[in-house]
């Protein structure tokens, strides 16, 4: 990929000495006075800011972005509204920085500065503000241009972002961490956005091998014959309909000696989900390349952990296949035998994710990890429960639940837990096999999907994160860019940074 992401730097400098194409300053609504540093700068530029505000051109409302052309050292002063101060937090900070970064890029600017003090009203640690500024600008600026051939050289790109402060602090660590996480998010988006005719199971597996080579991770790739030999009957069943053969990728990172039990991250990797014989109709078949989002996230999470040398052991297990209709497809009414020996009656070939995960989870459980977390675009029903705002999850363990909820709050990736009540087990009873893989009426879709998966994790502390909705964005706003979102990467990194 020829595009390179912007580089973020912290720069200790007096505000009125700053030189750049643009300077971004945050203001709270109804608090539009200029502090000492800003006043000094404003004096130097003929009080343009004060008179702009006095003339009511800018009110500081959330989402408001105004540009004053200055052309003295600083070319443009950009005023960003932060809304009411009482409601200010990292969420407003992040969306403001992301939106402003997008706007500046689209205006053809290649470098801009951010006045750090104006984004911290004294309630937050400067280190955290710097981290969030770095993350949100780099994630907000994401664009997928790989397949654009026309006017490629005209693609607008921010090259440098300078966080300006006169504090006597270094923010190198925060910027390095946040840049690494942003890179993991954006490369997850790149691979999830890669079209399904390119990103086949073998392509994604070779991509994982590339990650492993660079970082010296252990990488095991099973091909279709080996998957058959392992008797992963559910996985094989789903993969059978496609000419593109399946792969199972196991990546291992030991950052904490070989003694500590690993954390297993299992990711659904359906490179295209047509629904199989239960073919998805248009428009529901669109964007189904995103059905590999869990696997691709898992790969970049383990990669980022290795790059940051986190003191944890992680194994990423990612079953990769394509769900296609053909003469060799599996069928509704088939009975498949899972890797753990359970028999599964198939009712709908479009509920394929839980089948490939069944075998991957059972395989991961054999490694006796301290916890298993699966990430999967499992259901459309996730849209019904939480809409686009958040991601539903289930969990069988208090400690793990707390870790996930804490990481969710910190990362701003909203999670909400759903219950695993006994009643839901009823829906999965089969007349002829050990279990069915779906309920009869599609009731409590996210939970019944999870309930099915629970059969394959033994008693190991387990969480299942259903990114069916949040893996993809229909809008270009704030940290979101149309297309893949990189869901769970920030969340999981936040959790693994703190793992004890
Ligand atoms: N990959 C889909 C889930 C999905 C659908 C994700 C739409 C994002 C957008 C999954 O394999 C699927 O098709 N699930 C079915 C299950 C049903 C047949 C029980 C669903 O949710 O409709
Ligand atoms: Zn499906
Ligand atoms: Zn699917």
XYZ file of C-alpha atoms and ligand atoms in Angstrom:
524
model
C 0.000 0.000 0.000
C 1.540 3.272 -1.015
C -0.406 5.570 1.282
C 1.327 6.100 4.570
C -0.516 7.250 7.666
C 0.024 10.647 9.200
C 2.711 10.848 11.834
C 1.751 12.403 15.144
C 4.237 14.414 17.204
C 4.070 16.343 20.443
C 5.826 19.685 20.225
C 6.774 21.923 23.146
C 6.401 25.453 21.858
C 4.787 28.783 22.772
C 1.474 28.975 20.957
C 2.301 32.323 19.306
C 5.485 30.822 17.846
C 3.696 27.992 16.104
C 3.939 27.752 12.326
C 1.699 25.411 10.395
C -0.944 25.150 7.678
C -3.637 25.065 10.343
C -4.050 25.287 14.107
C -6.982 23.519 15.739
C -8.392 25.031 18.927
C -11.258 23.619 20.982
C -13.895 25.812 22.700
C -16.739 25.017 25.049
C -20.147 26.471 24.378
C -20.695 29.768 26.214
C -17.057 29.783 27.317
C -15.516 31.590 24.429
C -13.003 33.723 26.287
C -9.354 33.449 25.317
C -6.829 32.271 27.898
C -3.405 33.864 28.281
C -1.655 31.879 25.564
C -4.450 32.292 23.066
C -4.689 35.992 23.735
C -0.982 36.377 23.073
C -1.396 34.574 19.773
C -4.503 36.601 18.912
C -2.691 39.886 19.563
C -0.082 38.825 17.084
C -2.658 38.146 14.368
C -4.655 41.336 14.794
C -7.293 39.909 17.183
C -8.902 37.947 14.406
C -10.108 35.206 16.782
C -11.672 37.555 19.317
C -13.501 39.575 16.692
C -14.645 36.431 14.858
C -16.197 35.168 18.068
C -17.549 38.594 19.019
C -19.349 38.802 15.681
C -21.174 35.607 16.599
C -19.617 33.568 13.830
C -18.771 30.740 16.223
C -20.676 29.555 19.274
C -18.712 26.524 20.417
C -21.587 24.133 19.740
C -20.747 20.478 19.495
C -19.802 19.578 15.937
C -19.232 23.204 14.881
C -16.014 23.713 12.922
C -15.056 27.159 11.617
C -12.021 28.335 9.705
C -10.356 31.749 9.980
C -7.834 32.536 7.280
C -4.864 34.196 8.975
C -1.768 33.660 6.887
C 0.759 34.759 9.525
C 2.917 31.894 10.699
C -0.307 29.984 11.063
C -2.228 29.909 7.803
C -5.640 28.937 9.184
C -7.080 29.007 12.666
C -9.704 26.302 13.028
C -12.209 26.691 15.857
C -13.842 23.454 16.982
C -16.971 23.465 19.154
C -16.910 21.051 22.093
C -20.479 21.725 23.290
C -21.383 22.100 26.954
C -18.444 21.623 29.269
C -20.469 19.456 31.682
C -20.974 16.873 28.938
C -17.367 16.886 27.783
C -15.376 13.694 27.855
C -13.269 11.458 25.638
C -16.218 10.714 23.408
C -16.722 14.362 22.435
C -12.960 14.901 22.260
C -12.495 11.950 19.899
C -15.343 12.727 17.538
C -14.323 16.397 17.366
C -10.697 15.618 16.574
C -11.692 12.978 14.025
C -14.200 15.247 12.262
C -11.812 18.195 12.206
C -8.983 16.007 10.862
C -11.237 14.756 8.062
C -12.312 18.305 7.228
C -8.739 19.599 7.088
C -7.644 16.716 4.909
C -10.539 17.224 2.519
C -9.568 20.890 2.270
C -6.182 19.804 0.977
C -4.166 20.541 4.101
C -1.153 18.287 4.662
C -0.045 19.269 8.134
C -1.791 20.823 11.118
C -1.285 21.546 14.783
C -3.599 20.913 17.725
C -3.534 23.193 20.790
C -3.528 20.552 23.545
C -4.625 22.811 26.444
C -7.856 23.722 24.666
C -8.931 20.080 24.676
C -8.287 19.515 28.363
C -10.387 21.460 30.819
C -8.196 20.220 33.653
C -10.352 17.182 34.349
C -8.237 14.693 32.424
C -4.659 13.513 32.406
C -2.741 15.174 29.600
C -1.262 11.784 28.720
C -4.724 10.346 28.132
C -5.815 13.358 26.098
C -2.737 12.993 23.904
C -3.457 9.288 23.475
C -7.073 9.951 22.473
C -6.100 12.769 20.098
C -3.608 10.483 18.383
C -6.018 7.571 18.121
C -8.997 9.557 16.942
C -7.159 11.548 14.298
C -5.412 8.505 12.811
C -8.573 6.388 12.904
C -10.755 9.243 11.628
C -8.440 9.885 8.676
C -8.687 6.306 7.410
C -9.585 5.829 3.746
C -9.577 2.674 1.641
C -8.075 3.655 -1.721
C -6.413 0.403 -2.731
C -8.688 -0.163 -5.716
C -8.878 3.408 -7.015
C -6.786 3.711 -10.145
C -7.837 7.169 -11.359
C -6.372 10.386 -9.934
C -4.524 8.392 -7.347
C -1.888 11.086 -6.972
C -4.648 13.570 -6.171
C -5.706 11.615 -3.091
C -5.545 14.029 -0.199
C -3.466 12.968 2.739
C -2.437 14.468 6.055
C 1.281 13.913 6.555
C 1.884 15.337 10.007
C -0.125 16.231 13.085
C 1.580 18.235 15.828
C 0.172 18.329 19.316
C 1.307 21.686 20.653
C 1.842 22.335 24.350
C 4.117 24.337 26.600
C 3.911 21.662 29.283
C 7.198 20.178 30.333
C 6.144 16.655 29.519
C 7.095 14.057 26.999
C 4.287 12.129 25.383
C 6.375 9.729 23.287
C 5.032 6.593 24.974
C 1.385 7.580 24.591
C 1.831 8.577 20.964
C 3.699 5.391 20.148
C 1.053 3.210 21.796
C -1.858 5.037 20.193
C -0.222 5.034 16.748
C 0.310 1.296 17.019
C -3.294 0.652 17.998
C -4.568 2.963 15.247
C -2.399 1.075 12.782
C -3.881 -2.234 13.970
C -7.398 -0.820 13.568
C -6.673 0.568 10.104
C -4.961 -2.534 8.788
C -7.870 -4.603 10.089
C -10.120 -2.297 8.063
C -7.895 -2.697 4.973
C -8.104 -6.485 5.006
C -11.813 -6.620 5.876
C -12.465 -4.119 3.045
C -10.454 -6.222 0.597
C -12.944 -7.749 -1.856
C -13.831 -11.421 -1.523
C -12.458 -12.395 -4.944
C -9.034 -11.349 -3.633
C -9.268 -12.089 0.088
C -9.947 -15.830 -0.113
C -9.262 -18.142 2.844
C -5.768 -18.950 1.541
C -5.015 -15.257 0.938
C -5.972 -14.347 4.499
C -3.992 -17.323 5.837
C -0.880 -16.205 3.936
C -1.422 -12.688 5.261
C -1.347 -14.165 8.779
C 1.835 -16.044 7.938
C 3.343 -12.713 6.911
C 2.463 -11.201 10.291
C 3.982 -14.210 12.061
C 7.226 -14.016 10.059
C 7.784 -10.354 10.845
C 7.284 -10.824 14.570
C 8.571 -14.315 15.075
C 5.199 -15.692 16.142
C 4.448 -19.361 15.926
C 2.072 -19.890 13.016
C 0.311 -23.130 12.139
C -1.889 -23.310 9.075
C -4.129 -26.333 8.479
C -5.373 -26.850 4.929
C -8.589 -28.638 3.915
C -7.023 -32.099 4.125
C -5.667 -31.469 7.604
C -8.953 -29.951 8.743
C -10.645 -33.147 7.484
C -8.130 -35.318 9.302
C -8.757 -33.404 12.514
C -12.454 -34.288 12.077
C -13.659 -30.726 12.246
C -16.954 -31.773 10.723
C -18.862 -28.549 11.270
C -16.111 -26.408 9.751
C -15.741 -28.818 6.804
C -19.499 -28.807 6.287
C -19.612 -25.046 5.795
C -16.478 -24.939 3.644
C -17.594 -27.762 1.322
C -19.633 -25.620 -1.073
C -16.763 -23.434 -2.218
C -13.965 -24.037 -4.671
C -11.803 -21.868 -2.402
C -10.547 -24.312 0.189
C -10.653 -23.534 3.910
C -7.727 -22.807 6.196
C -7.405 -22.846 9.955
C -4.760 -20.428 11.217
C -3.321 -20.688 14.720
C -1.008 -17.843 15.764
C 0.825 -17.974 19.093
C 2.552 -15.187 20.982
C 4.362 -15.818 24.273
C 5.109 -12.547 26.019
C 5.002 -14.091 29.479
C 7.030 -17.300 29.381
C 5.538 -20.631 28.407
C 4.181 -21.369 31.865
C 1.280 -18.930 31.984
C -1.861 -20.256 30.318
C -2.602 -18.329 27.151
C -5.624 -16.192 26.410
C -7.361 -17.629 23.358
C -8.875 -15.262 20.824
C -11.078 -17.052 18.315
C -12.241 -15.109 15.268
C -14.884 -15.946 12.677
C -13.304 -15.813 9.236
C -15.949 -16.282 6.554
C -14.353 -14.520 3.599
C -17.731 -14.293 1.894
C -21.089 -15.309 3.334
C -23.568 -15.854 0.516
C -25.800 -17.776 2.923
C -25.038 -21.041 1.089
C -28.110 -22.932 -0.157
C -30.170 -20.601 2.050
C -28.899 -17.899 -0.278
C -29.094 -14.332 0.992
C -31.303 -12.150 -1.229
C -30.234 -8.708 -2.435
C -29.478 -6.358 -0.673
C -28.638 -8.578 2.313
C -25.884 -10.291 0.369
C -23.994 -6.992 0.069
C -20.909 -6.343 2.188
C -20.710 -9.995 3.187
C -16.946 -9.784 2.747
C -17.139 -8.266 6.237
C -17.938 -11.716 7.630
C -14.215 -12.245 8.189
C -14.043 -9.253 10.533
C -13.561 -11.312 13.700
C -10.655 -13.329 12.325
C -8.947 -10.304 10.832
C -9.301 -8.397 14.107
C -7.839 -11.345 16.048
C -4.781 -11.399 13.758
C -4.077 -7.706 14.206
C -4.671 -7.847 17.951
C -2.068 -10.568 18.454
C 0.256 -8.683 16.108
C -0.121 -5.441 18.098
C 0.475 -7.318 21.381
C 3.696 -8.717 19.959
C 4.811 -5.333 18.623
C 4.167 -3.741 22.015
C 5.805 -6.741 23.715
C 2.902 -7.022 26.170
C 3.554 -9.479 29.013
C 0.739 -11.860 28.047
C 0.472 -15.146 26.202
C -2.029 -15.184 23.389
C -3.193 -17.715 20.882
C -5.373 -16.612 17.981
C -7.458 -19.340 16.353
C -9.089 -18.287 13.104
C -11.129 -20.640 10.908
C -11.232 -19.249 7.354
C -13.663 -20.401 4.675
C -16.270 -19.263 2.199
C -19.992 -20.028 2.500
C -21.211 -20.723 -1.036
C -24.130 -22.514 -2.724
C -23.139 -25.330 -5.073
C -23.589 -29.028 -5.770
C -21.160 -29.776 -2.988
C -22.714 -27.475 -0.385
C -23.961 -28.676 2.948
C -27.732 -28.689 3.274
C -30.497 -27.900 5.710
C -31.305 -31.266 7.376
C -27.673 -32.390 7.279
C -26.211 -33.631 10.539
C -22.582 -32.617 11.093
C -20.213 -33.961 13.702
C -18.208 -31.320 15.538
C -14.551 -31.602 16.550
C -15.632 -32.313 20.138
C -17.867 -35.184 18.978
C -21.246 -33.457 19.290
C -23.719 -33.940 16.482
C -25.408 -30.853 15.067
C -28.583 -30.761 13.010
C -28.449 -28.080 10.331
C -31.545 -25.975 9.836
C -30.267 -22.997 7.890
C -26.976 -22.897 5.983
C -26.782 -19.153 6.578
C -26.127 -19.760 10.281
C -22.633 -20.942 9.313
C -20.521 -18.797 11.616
C -21.451 -20.723 14.745
C -20.516 -23.965 12.971
C -16.988 -22.981 12.070
C -16.605 -21.428 15.514
C -17.834 -24.628 17.188
C -14.772 -26.469 15.904
C -12.403 -23.559 16.437
C -13.616 -23.064 20.018
C -13.294 -26.772 20.815
C -9.795 -26.715 19.340
C -8.886 -23.631 21.399
C -10.360 -25.222 24.548
C -7.991 -28.176 24.124
C -5.075 -25.800 24.585
C -6.406 -25.171 28.123
C -6.321 -21.380 27.914
C -7.150 -19.233 30.955
C -9.935 -17.610 28.954
C -11.488 -17.804 25.510
C -12.821 -14.717 23.778
C -14.457 -15.134 20.424
C -15.099 -12.270 18.046
C -17.671 -12.947 15.359
C -20.005 -11.299 12.870
C -22.483 -13.877 14.048
C -25.942 -12.385 13.669
C -28.023 -9.774 11.922
C -30.049 -9.805 15.131
C -27.294 -7.767 16.811
C -28.800 -4.806 14.949
C -32.153 -5.446 16.596
C -30.792 -5.483 20.156
C -28.440 -2.508 20.192
C -28.642 -0.784 16.805
C -25.411 0.689 15.437
C -24.322 2.186 18.751
C -22.861 -0.827 20.486
C -21.879 -4.459 20.454
C -23.701 -7.211 22.351
C -21.691 -9.814 24.217
C -22.196 -12.756 26.549
C -19.829 -13.963 29.245
C -19.571 -16.868 31.670
C -17.086 -15.433 34.148
C -17.138 -12.459 36.531
C -13.464 -11.562 36.198
C -13.559 -11.636 32.417
C -16.813 -9.654 32.348
C -15.228 -6.920 34.454
C -12.155 -6.796 32.246
C -14.316 -6.418 29.154
C -16.591 -3.782 30.681
C -13.609 -1.760 31.927
C -11.917 -1.967 28.537
C -15.164 -0.985 26.857
C -15.445 2.176 28.961
C -11.827 3.117 28.294
C -11.738 2.328 24.596
C -15.134 3.922 23.857
C -16.124 0.716 22.036
C -19.487 0.167 23.678
C -20.324 -3.344 24.816
C -23.547 -4.528 26.425
C -24.002 -7.914 28.001
C -26.936 -10.225 27.261
C -27.967 -13.096 29.567
C -27.368 -16.809 29.016
C -30.521 -18.002 30.771
C -31.315 -21.674 30.934
C -34.559 -21.092 28.970
C -32.632 -20.440 25.777
C -31.220 -23.944 25.786
C -34.689 -25.258 24.978
C -34.660 -23.613 21.549
C -31.631 -25.648 20.507
C -33.036 -29.114 21.217
C -32.952 -31.356 18.155
C -35.250 -34.308 17.426
C -32.490 -36.377 15.884
C -29.076 -34.980 16.890
C -27.429 -33.667 20.074
C -28.343 -30.085 19.188
C -29.714 -27.825 16.476
C -27.668 -24.746 15.642
C -30.578 -22.262 15.579
C -33.916 -21.689 17.281
C -37.164 -22.290 15.400
C -38.407 -18.712 15.285
C -35.223 -16.703 15.264
C -36.089 -15.648 18.797
C -33.362 -13.932 20.854
C -31.043 -14.421 17.888
C -27.839 -13.131 19.476
C -28.330 -15.234 22.604
C -29.317 -18.506 20.933
C -26.253 -18.156 18.716
C -24.137 -17.701 21.843
C -25.938 -20.534 23.626
C -24.982 -22.873 20.794
C -21.315 -21.818 21.024
C -21.291 -22.446 24.765
C -21.383 -26.192 24.037
C -17.806 -26.039 22.761
C -15.844 -24.130 25.402
C -16.061 -26.625 28.279
C -15.843 -24.765 31.572
C -13.215 -22.309 30.468
C -14.073 -18.658 31.226
C -15.539 -17.468 27.964
C -16.884 -14.383 26.277
C -18.519 -14.110 22.878
C -18.590 -10.716 21.163
C -21.115 -10.380 18.322
C -19.877 -7.702 15.913
C -22.498 -8.559 13.262
C -23.538 -4.894 13.167
C -20.559 -2.905 14.421
C -18.027 -4.445 12.017
C -19.293 -2.118 9.271
C -20.168 1.537 8.977
C -22.607 3.061 6.511
C -21.476 6.558 7.378
C -18.388 8.792 7.264
C -18.468 10.548 10.592
C -16.092 11.003 13.500
C -13.887 7.946 13.851
C -16.052 6.060 11.356
C -15.251 5.821 7.671
C -17.686 4.018 5.348
C -16.837 0.321 5.323
C -15.011 -1.832 7.832
C -14.588 -0.317 11.300
C -11.887 -2.516 12.852
C -14.344 -3.363 15.635
C -12.904 -4.803 18.885
C -9.261 -3.939 18.145
C -9.212 -0.893 20.439
C -11.307 -2.716 23.015
C -9.130 -5.811 23.104
C -5.887 -3.830 23.194
C -7.186 -1.804 26.109
C -8.047 -5.059 27.902
C -4.788 -6.851 27.104
C -2.678 -3.838 28.159
C -4.134 -4.239 31.649
C -4.361 -8.042 31.763
C -3.326 -9.571 35.068
N -22.771 -13.320 8.827
C -24.149 -13.425 9.141
C -24.576 -12.381 10.178
C -24.713 -11.009 9.635
C -25.838 -10.653 8.910
C -23.755 -10.081 9.882
C -25.968 -9.375 8.443
C -23.878 -8.787 9.421
C -24.995 -8.436 8.695
C -24.466 -14.779 9.722
O -23.742 -15.837 9.190
C -25.905 -15.039 9.424
O -26.255 -15.057 8.283
N -26.695 -15.203 10.480
C -28.078 -15.421 10.344
C -28.480 -16.467 11.349
C -29.878 -16.970 11.171
C -29.998 -17.761 9.901
C -30.232 -17.803 12.363
C -28.791 -14.105 10.616
O -28.420 -13.373 11.522
O -29.750 -13.796 9.883
Zn -24.613 -16.524 7.350
Zn -21.857 -15.288 8.443
